[in-house]
Each structure stands twice: as C-alpha cells, then as structure tokens.
Tab-separated table of C-alpha atoms in Angstrom:
chain	number	residue	atom	x	y	z
A	762	MET	CA	0.089	-0.015	0.039
A	763	VAL	CA	1.549	3.315	-1.098
A	764	ASN	CA	0.488	6.072	1.335
A	765	ASP	CA	-0.317	9.766	0.405
A	766	TRP	CA	2.970	11.097	0.596
A	767	GLN	CA	4.579	8.170	-1.310
A	768	MET	CA	2.264	9.042	-4.153
A	769	ASP	CA	3.277	12.672	-4.188
A	770	VAL	CA	6.814	11.308	-4.607
A	771	PHE	CA	5.610	8.876	-7.704
A	772	THR	CA	3.110	11.412	-9.352
A	773	ALA	CA	6.464	14.247	-9.382
A	774	GLY	CA	8.607	11.819	-10.696
A	775	THR	CA	9.642	12.452	-14.096
A	776	ASP	CA	8.609	9.493	-16.484
A	777	GLU	CA	12.345	8.446	-16.972
A	778	TRP	CA	12.357	7.769	-13.159
A	779	LEU	CA	9.198	6.244	-12.744
A	780	MET	CA	9.913	3.903	-15.997
A	781	GLN	CA	13.319	2.720	-13.815
A	782	GLN	CA	11.064	2.129	-10.547
A	783	TYR	CA	9.079	0.370	-12.329
A	784	ALA	CA	12.161	-1.657	-13.773
A	785	LEU	CA	12.939	-2.593	-10.409
A	786	GLY	CA	9.447	-4.146	-9.563
A	787	ASN	CA	7.321	-0.804	-8.229
A	788	ALA	CA	3.880	-0.940	-9.862
A	789	THR	CA	2.570	2.482	-8.726
A	790	ALA	CA	5.083	4.005	-10.948
A	791	PHE	CA	3.555	2.131	-13.576
A	792	GLU	CA	0.080	3.301	-12.395
A	793	VAL	CA	1.197	6.793	-12.579
A	794	LEU	CA	2.574	6.391	-16.116
A	795	TYR	CA	-0.398	4.797	-17.212
A	796	GLU	CA	-2.431	7.716	-15.455
A	797	ARG	CA	-0.154	10.476	-17.248
A	798	HIS	CA	-0.060	9.183	-20.284
A	799	SER	CA	-2.948	6.964	-21.635
A	800	GLY	CA	-5.622	9.618	-22.139
A	801	HIS	CA	-3.704	11.831	-24.663
A	802	LEU	CA	-2.092	8.575	-26.085
A	803	PHE	CA	-5.918	6.994	-26.541
A	804	ARG	CA	-6.816	10.083	-28.476
A	805	TYR	CA	-3.509	9.963	-30.384
A	806	PHE	CA	-5.173	6.923	-32.108
A	807	HIS	CA	-8.871	7.929	-31.685
A	808	HIS	CA	-8.523	10.563	-34.060
A	809	GLN	CA	-6.907	8.738	-36.938
A	810	LEU	CA	-8.162	5.455	-36.397
A	811	ASP	CA	-11.827	4.812	-37.501
A	812	ASP	CA	-12.275	1.508	-36.183
A	813	ALA	CA	-13.070	1.702	-32.000
A	814	GLU	CA	-11.838	-2.191	-31.589
A	815	LEU	CA	-8.670	-1.473	-33.703
A	816	VAL	CA	-8.008	1.845	-31.213
A	817	ASN	CA	-8.286	-0.255	-28.159
A	818	CYS	CA	-5.823	-2.830	-29.774
A	819	VAL	CA	-3.084	-0.709	-30.424
A	820	PHE	CA	-3.861	0.782	-27.582
A	821	GLN	CA	-3.272	-2.381	-25.405
A	822	GLN	CA	-0.287	-3.290	-28.044
A	823	VAL	CA	1.816	0.213	-26.765
A	824	TRP	CA	1.035	-0.788	-23.152
A	825	GLN	CA	2.231	-4.306	-23.473
A	826	TRP	CA	5.072	-2.487	-25.397
A	827	VAL	CA	6.078	-0.214	-22.377
A	828	VAL	CA	6.090	-3.241	-19.774
A	829	ALA	CA	8.263	-5.099	-22.210
A	830	GLN	CA	10.506	-1.864	-22.470
A	831	ALA	CA	11.153	-1.565	-18.323
A	832	PRO	CA	14.517	-3.975	-17.661
A	833	VAL	CA	16.008	-2.615	-20.605
A	834	PHE	CA	14.698	1.107	-20.471
A	835	THR	CA	17.552	3.519	-20.343
A	836	GLY	CA	16.560	6.977	-20.215
A	837	GLU	CA	18.408	8.041	-22.896
A	838	GLN	CA	15.327	9.090	-25.195
A	839	PRO	CA	12.676	11.106	-23.015
A	840	PHE	CA	9.782	8.503	-22.120
A	841	ALA	CA	7.174	10.230	-24.039
A	842	ILE	CA	9.204	10.149	-27.049
A	843	GLY	CA	9.665	6.474	-27.358
A	844	LEU	CA	5.929	5.760	-26.186
A	845	TYR	CA	4.916	8.081	-29.150
A	846	CYS	CA	7.207	6.456	-31.573
A	847	TYR	CA	6.124	2.940	-30.934
A	848	ALA	CA	2.288	3.774	-31.357
A	849	HIS	CA	3.397	6.114	-34.582
A	850	LYS	CA	5.013	2.586	-35.835
A	851	LEU	CA	1.983	0.601	-35.069
A	852	LEU	CA	0.034	3.281	-36.375
A	853	ILE	CA	2.039	2.825	-39.722
A	854	THR	CA	1.936	-0.616	-39.481
A	855	HIS	CA	-2.045	-0.579	-39.067
A	856	LEU	CA	-2.521	1.843	-41.822
A	857	CYS	CA	-0.493	1.071	-44.526
A	858	PRO	CA	-2.254	-2.217	-45.882
A	859	LEU	CA	-5.540	0.554	-46.212
A	860	LEU	CA	-3.432	3.344	-47.721
A	861	ILE	CA	-2.115	0.615	-50.095
A	862	VAL	CA	-5.617	-0.301	-50.833
A	863	ASN	CA	-7.060	3.289	-51.012
A	864	SER	CA	-4.553	4.342	-53.755
A	865	ARG	CA	-5.670	1.950	-56.108
A	866	GLN	CA	-9.169	3.376	-55.993
A	867	ARG	CA	-10.944	6.283	-55.852
A	868	LEU	CA	-11.063	7.529	-52.582
A	869	PRO	CA	-13.718	8.684	-51.032
A	870	LYS	CA	-14.124	12.091	-49.285
A	871	GLY	CA	-12.654	12.517	-46.341
A	872	SER	CA	-11.200	9.020	-46.376
A	873	LEU	CA	-7.838	8.244	-44.730
A	874	ASN	CA	-5.580	9.607	-46.723
A	875	ASP	CA	-7.827	12.690	-48.490
A	876	GLY	CA	-8.333	15.673	-47.536
A	877	GLY	CA	-11.999	15.766	-47.402
A	878	ASP	CA	-14.184	18.344	-48.414
A	879	ILE	CA	-11.727	21.262	-47.303
A	880	GLY	CA	-14.189	24.262	-45.884
A	881	GLN	CA	-17.278	22.285	-45.346
A	882	CYS	CA	-16.205	20.357	-41.852
A	883	GLY	CA	-19.951	20.218	-41.493
A	884	ALA	CA	-19.571	20.201	-37.919
A	885	HIS	CA	-19.126	22.963	-35.333
A	886	ASP	CA	-16.157	21.667	-33.919
A	887	ILE	CA	-12.235	21.493	-34.364
A	888	ARG	CA	-12.669	17.918	-34.071
A	889	ALA	CA	-14.850	17.393	-36.892
A	890	CYS	CA	-12.432	19.867	-39.074
A	891	LEU	CA	-9.422	17.846	-37.702
A	892	SER	CA	-11.296	14.679	-39.311
A	893	HIS	CA	-10.783	15.823	-42.839
A	894	LEU	CA	-7.216	16.748	-42.689
A	895	PRO	CA	-4.819	14.518	-44.430
A	896	TRP	CA	-3.435	11.841	-42.410
A	897	LEU	CA	-0.186	13.313	-42.123
A	898	GLN	CA	-1.421	16.908	-41.096
A	899	LYS	CA	-3.576	15.247	-38.710
A	900	GLU	CA	-0.890	13.110	-37.105
A	901	ALA	CA	1.543	16.650	-36.780
A	902	VAL	CA	-1.609	18.555	-35.610
A	903	ILE	CA	-2.645	15.836	-33.032
A	904	LEU	CA	0.699	15.881	-31.452
A	905	GLN	CA	1.587	19.015	-31.282
A	906	GLY	CA	-2.383	20.347	-30.083
A	907	GLU	CA	-3.099	17.481	-27.907
A	908	MET	CA	0.052	16.254	-26.697
A	909	ALA	CA	2.089	19.705	-26.839
A	910	PHE	CA	5.032	18.403	-28.519
A	911	SER	CA	7.645	20.791	-30.034
A	912	ILE	CA	8.614	20.396	-33.988
A	913	GLU	CA	11.883	18.591	-32.777
A	914	ASP	CA	9.658	16.588	-30.863
A	915	ILE	CA	6.947	15.722	-33.957
A	916	GLY	CA	9.831	14.746	-35.931
A	917	ALA	CA	11.706	12.166	-33.917
A	918	ILE	CA	8.377	10.724	-33.252
A	919	VAL	CA	7.586	10.367	-36.901
A	920	GLY	CA	11.185	10.129	-38.057
A	921	ILE	CA	11.381	13.194	-40.517
A	922	THR	CA	13.759	15.959	-40.294
A	923	VAL	CA	12.626	19.140	-38.309
A	924	SER	CA	11.636	21.256	-41.466
A	925	SER	CA	8.654	18.765	-42.975
A	926	ALA	CA	7.384	18.463	-39.550
A	927	GLU	CA	7.023	22.151	-39.405
A	928	ARG	CA	5.646	22.094	-42.973
A	929	ARG	CA	2.682	19.361	-41.828
A	930	LEU	CA	2.290	21.478	-38.958
A	931	GLY	CA	1.711	24.212	-40.679
A	932	PHE	CA	-0.314	23.030	-43.700
A	933	GLY	CA	-2.536	21.331	-41.362
A	934	ILE	CA	-3.511	24.289	-39.140
A	935	GLN	CA	-3.847	26.533	-42.225
A	936	GLN	CA	-6.297	23.906	-43.660
A	937	LEU	CA	-7.961	24.116	-40.239
A	938	ARG	CA	-8.363	27.616	-39.993
A	939	GLN	CA	-9.793	27.695	-43.563
A	940	GLN	CA	-12.385	25.039	-42.610
A	941	LEU	CA	-13.399	26.706	-39.839
A	942	ILE	CA	-13.780	29.961	-41.237
A	943	GLU	CA	-15.556	28.664	-44.267
A	944	THR	CA	-17.649	26.574	-42.617
A	945	PRO	CA	-21.119	28.801	-43.190
A	946	VAL	CA	-22.612	28.065	-39.369
A	947	LEU	CA	-19.629	29.265	-37.599
A	948	ASN	CA	-19.484	32.122	-40.024
A	949	LYS	CA	-22.559	33.161	-39.710
A	950	PHE	CA	-21.561	35.509	-36.615
A	951	ALA	CA	-18.720	37.168	-38.271
C-alpha cells in the first residue's frame, strides 16, 4: 500500500524515473505513467483510426510494449518520445495496408489519405474539421495540439526532419483555419 506522501513522490517523478522504478518492480510507478499518458495516447489513436476495436487493440499493444521495455529502459530518450515513436510505428503498421488499397481505387471524400471537402467540415468544432485533414497533417496537428510536442519532438516521433514536421503542422493548421472560417454555421456570426 502506498501512502499519500509516497504517492506525491511518484506523481512528482519524471517519466524516466518512473520507468526505472517500474523496472525495479514498483507497480505504482506504472500506474502513475499510465494515468499520465493514457488519455492523450488513446486520443492520438482515436483521432486517426475509425475502428474503435482497432483503437483499443493498438492502445493495449503500446502498453504491453512499455511493460516489455521496462527492464531495458535506459532513459537516453525521453519516455514520451519513445512511447509515441512506438505508437506511430503501430499506426503505420495498421494504416499502410489501407493506404495501399485506397491508392488503387478512387478515394471517397474524407477518407484516410484524402483531405476531404476543405471548408465544409459540416460540424461546429475543431475535432470534426480535423477529421478532414490528410493523415500526415492530422497526425502532426494532434501531436502538437493534443500532446504539446515541439516541432523537434514531432520530427523525432514520426522519423522526419524538423523542417518536414514544421511544413506538415503548418499546412494542417492552415487547412483547419480555412475550414473553420468557411464553415457556414461558424461564419454566420462573423
């Protein structure tokens, strides 16, 4: 049983320290890591995958990976960067077959790698407009907006240069702004 003082120590600990504590057998350290990152990680997948069962599957795979990594975790790379690098790799693994199949056929509006109908998100919030972004831009916007990763971190997570990450994020934000401005209901009061 962990008392309040001990829980405060764990809650204040860095992710890297928590992983080291978990590797030493302290389950509370894992609980704190899970509590700290699970919501953002779940939304990272939820915003990019349409299948709720697949979202749950890849979400669980990431946490299984964390458990497996604990004994060999060195802390050289920030925990969150490693977590999202692995999440990105899982996302690519599950999306690549869909991207290949979709590239051989005419894409429906709003599908995985089609930008959808820009300016007509048909909803009153950013999340709905976000669903119309091309996948690469959507991922950059989610990583920066939801998880507050820097441009450098986004580049490291998805394995691209900083300038490429900056372009993806910039184009994504530009398209979101355009959608929000051009959406009739939102523009009605302007």
